[in-house]
mmCIF file of C-alpha atoms in Angstrom:
data_model
loop_
_atom_site.group_PDB
_atom_site.id
_atom_site.type_symbol
_atom_site.label_atom_id
_atom_site.label_comp_id
_atom_site.label_asym_id
_atom_site.label_seq_id
_atom_site.Cartn_x
_atom_site.Cartn_y
_atom_site.Cartn_z
ATOM 1 C CA SER A 186 0.000 0.000 0.000
ATOM 2 C CA LEU A 187 2.955 2.320 0.567
ATOM 3 C CA VAL A 188 4.150 1.875 -3.019
ATOM 4 C CA ALA A 189 0.602 2.475 -4.310
ATOM 5 C CA GLN A 190 0.317 5.711 -2.322
ATOM 6 C CA LEU A 191 3.708 6.876 -3.567
ATOM 7 C CA LEU A 192 2.680 6.148 -7.161
ATOM 8 C CA VAL A 193 -0.497 8.220 -6.725
ATOM 9 C CA LEU A 194 1.551 11.119 -5.361
ATOM 10 C CA LEU A 195 4.123 10.861 -8.154
ATOM 11 C CA ASP A 196 1.451 10.774 -10.836
ATOM 12 C CA GLY A 197 -0.082 13.904 -9.306
ATOM 13 C CA LEU A 198 3.155 15.807 -9.895
ATOM 14 C CA GLU A 199 2.842 15.608 -13.696
ATOM 15 C CA SER A 200 0.696 18.745 -13.816
ATOM 16 C CA ARG A 201 3.323 20.788 -11.969
ATOM 17 C CA THR A 202 6.435 22.186 -13.580
ATOM 18 C CA GLY A 203 9.841 22.829 -12.149
ATOM 19 C CA ILE A 204 9.668 19.981 -9.634
ATOM 20 C CA SER A 205 12.375 17.372 -9.425
ATOM 21 C CA LEU A 206 12.196 14.458 -7.056
ATOM 22 C CA LEU A 207 15.298 12.653 -5.907
ATOM 23 C CA ALA A 208 15.409 9.382 -4.004
ATOM 24 C CA THR A 209 18.302 7.320 -2.749
ATOM 25 C CA THR A 210 18.781 3.699 -1.862
ATOM 26 C CA ASN A 211 21.629 1.348 -1.164
ATOM 27 C CA ARG A 212 19.511 -1.527 -2.522
ATOM 28 C CA PRO A 213 18.491 -0.522 -6.068
ATOM 29 C CA ARG A 214 17.434 -4.044 -7.016
ATOM 30 C CA ALA A 215 14.809 -3.973 -4.265
ATOM 31 C CA VAL A 216 13.004 -0.930 -5.712
ATOM 32 C CA ASP A 217 9.566 -1.811 -7.050
ATOM 33 C CA PRO A 218 9.641 -1.817 -10.891
ATOM 34 C CA ALA A 219 6.516 0.369 -10.968
ATOM 35 C CA LEU A 220 8.557 3.166 -9.385
ATOM 36 C CA ARG A 221 11.174 2.959 -12.152
ATOM 37 C CA ARG A 222 8.846 3.517 -15.093
ATOM 38 C CA PRO A 223 9.233 6.633 -17.276
ATOM 39 C CA GLY A 224 8.070 9.805 -15.573
ATOM 40 C CA ARG A 225 8.711 8.447 -12.112
ATOM 41 C CA PHE A 226 12.174 7.461 -10.905
ATOM 42 C CA ASP A 227 13.430 6.768 -14.410
ATOM 43 C CA ARG A 228 16.989 8.069 -14.146
ATOM 44 C CA ILE A 229 19.644 6.317 -12.138
ATOM 45 C CA VAL A 230 22.820 7.982 -10.960
ATOM 46 C CA TRP A 231 25.269 5.546 -9.445
ATOM 47 C CA MET A 232 27.331 6.947 -6.577
ATOM 48 C CA ARG A 233 30.336 5.136 -5.233
ATOM 49 C CA PRO A 234 30.835 4.926 -1.486
ATOM 50 C CA PRO A 235 33.020 7.735 -0.158
ATOM 51 C CA ASP A 236 36.788 7.345 -0.259
ATOM 52 C CA VAL A 237 38.902 7.586 2.892
ATOM 53 C CA THR A 238 38.910 11.408 2.740
ATOM 54 C CA GLY A 239 35.138 11.493 2.350
ATOM 55 C CA ARG A 240 34.643 8.983 5.164
ATOM 56 C CA ALA A 241 36.892 11.074 7.418
ATOM 57 C CA ALA A 242 34.810 14.188 6.683
ATOM 58 C CA ILE A 243 31.577 12.320 7.400
ATOM 59 C CA LEU A 244 32.978 10.886 10.635
ATOM 60 C CA ARG A 245 34.248 14.326 11.683
ATOM 61 C CA HIS A 246 30.721 15.681 11.220
ATOM 62 C CA HIS A 247 29.010 12.893 13.170
ATOM 63 C CA LEU A 248 31.590 12.765 15.963
ATOM 64 C CA ALA A 249 31.631 16.554 16.478
ATOM 65 C CA PRO A 250 28.709 16.706 18.929
ATOM 66 C CA LEU A 251 29.812 13.589 20.848
ATOM 67 C CA LYS A 252 31.872 13.772 23.993
ATOM 68 C CA LEU A 253 34.999 11.721 23.362
ATOM 69 C CA GLY A 254 37.423 10.677 26.058
ATOM 70 C CA ASP A 255 40.194 13.197 26.782
ATOM 71 C CA ALA A 256 42.854 10.603 25.964
ATOM 72 C CA LEU A 257 41.651 10.334 22.360
ATOM 73 C CA ASP A 258 43.315 12.312 19.592
ATOM 74 C CA ARG A 259 40.215 13.200 17.544
ATOM 75 C CA ASP A 260 42.046 13.637 14.219
ATOM 76 C CA ALA A 261 44.040 10.407 14.545
ATOM 77 C CA LEU A 262 40.894 8.564 15.642
ATOM 78 C CA ILE A 263 38.914 9.824 12.643
ATOM 79 C CA LEU A 264 41.650 8.782 10.231
ATOM 80 C CA ASP A 265 41.865 5.343 11.866
ATOM 81 C CA LEU A 266 38.096 4.833 11.670
ATOM 82 C CA ALA A 267 37.985 6.067 8.076
ATOM 83 C CA THR A 268 40.670 3.554 7.150
ATOM 84 C CA GLN A 269 38.827 0.676 8.860
ATOM 85 C CA THR A 270 35.496 1.389 7.174
ATOM 86 C CA GLU A 271 36.307 0.862 3.493
ATOM 87 C CA GLY A 272 33.045 0.628 1.554
ATOM 88 C CA ALA A 273 30.927 2.312 4.233
ATOM 89 C CA SER A 274 28.234 4.736 3.166
ATOM 90 C CA GLY A 275 27.447 7.980 4.947
ATOM 91 C CA ALA A 276 24.495 6.236 6.609
ATOM 92 C CA ASP A 277 26.783 3.422 7.780
ATOM 93 C CA LEU A 278 29.150 5.941 9.348
ATOM 94 C CA ALA A 279 26.324 7.830 11.043
ATOM 95 C CA TYR A 280 25.064 4.522 12.450
ATOM 96 C CA LEU A 281 28.573 3.641 13.609
ATOM 97 C CA CYS A 282 28.791 6.874 15.632
ATOM 98 C CA GLN A 283 25.301 6.368 17.080
ATOM 99 C CA SER A 284 26.151 2.790 17.961
ATOM 100 C CA ALA A 285 29.307 3.850 19.815
ATOM 101 C CA ALA A 286 27.251 6.404 21.759
ATOM 102 C CA ARG A 287 24.684 3.710 22.650
ATOM 103 C CA HIS A 288 27.410 1.374 23.900
ATOM 104 C CA CYS A 289 28.792 4.185 25.996
ATOM 105 C CA VAL A 290 25.405 5.060 27.529
ATOM 106 C CA GLN A 291 24.565 1.406 28.207
ATOM 107 C CA GLU A 292 27.887 0.949 29.963
ATOM 108 C CA ALA A 293 27.381 4.145 31.978
ATOM 109 C CA VAL A 294 23.883 3.123 33.070
ATOM 110 C CA LEU A 295 25.081 -0.300 34.212
ATOM 111 C CA ALA A 296 27.992 1.282 36.108
ATOM 112 C CA ASP A 297 25.728 4.009 37.576
ATOM 113 C CA VAL A 298 27.983 6.736 36.207
ATOM 114 C CA SER A 299 26.862 10.356 36.330
ATOM 115 C CA PRO A 300 25.761 11.695 32.891
ATOM 116 C CA ASP A 301 28.369 14.477 33.004
ATOM 117 C CA GLN A 302 31.120 11.864 33.331
ATOM 118 C CA VAL A 303 30.076 9.812 30.290
ATOM 119 C CA GLU A 304 32.709 9.755 27.544
ATOM 120 C CA ILE A 305 32.956 7.680 24.397
ATOM 121 C CA THR A 306 36.169 5.695 24.401
ATOM 122 C CA PHE A 307 38.173 3.949 21.726
ATOM 123 C CA VAL A 308 36.659 0.659 22.932
ATOM 124 C CA HIS A 309 33.110 1.919 22.256
ATOM 125 C CA LEU A 310 34.086 2.975 18.752
ATOM 126 C CA GLN A 311 35.845 -0.329 18.052
ATOM 127 C CA GLN A 312 32.751 -2.229 19.232
ATOM 128 C CA ALA A 313 30.702 -0.218 16.747
ATOM 129 C CA VAL A 314 33.180 -0.906 13.914
ATOM 130 C CA THR A 315 33.137 -4.639 14.712
ATOM 131 C CA ILE A 316 29.331 -4.701 14.666
ATOM 132 C CA TRP A 317 29.295 -2.834 11.329
ATOM 133 C CA GLN A 318 31.877 -5.201 9.832
ATOM 134 C CA ASP A 319 30.006 -8.283 11.087
ATOM 135 C CA GLY A 320 26.709 -6.959 9.697
ATOM 136 C CA ARG A 321 28.362 -6.208 6.388
ATOM 137 C CA GLU A 322 29.714 -9.751 6.193
ATOM 138 C CA ASP A 323 26.262 -11.159 7.056
ATOM 139 C CA ARG A 324 24.647 -9.080 4.288
ATOM 140 C CA ARG A 325 27.309 -10.206 1.827
ATOM 141 C CA GLN A 326 26.690 -13.872 2.656
ATOM 142 C CA CYS A 327 22.922 -13.416 2.247
ATOM 143 C CA ALA A 328 23.456 -11.810 -1.151
ATOM 144 C CA PHE A 329 25.503 -14.781 -2.320
ATOM 145 C CA ARG A 330 22.836 -17.256 -1.208
ATOM 146 C CA SER A 331 19.985 -15.613 -3.126
#
């Protein structure tokens, strides 16, 4: 029903001029063929995942508001994470940062640590990278089976 509603909305845009609609996905083969007909999402622009410089910029953005441990060198950490995450999308990197923050908060709650003392450590970030890498490997294995 979601695809049907989207199709109705897209077809309603034909009478308007000067409107462009852009959509993104990391699973183009899963897009309903009805959405890819002419006049809908009929043009495809393939974007490669960001290179190490791009990943570093994305990580810098997502780590900026997070409180990192004082012992961490932010620039060296970002470069290290960017190197470890070859093939990661911007969404993957955002999730990685959120995941590290969740690990940190979970640990703090269990240890009854005051919120002002909570800091993301290298261990939290490495846990997040490991989870991302494991998930990526699981998705790759599923793709080979189908």
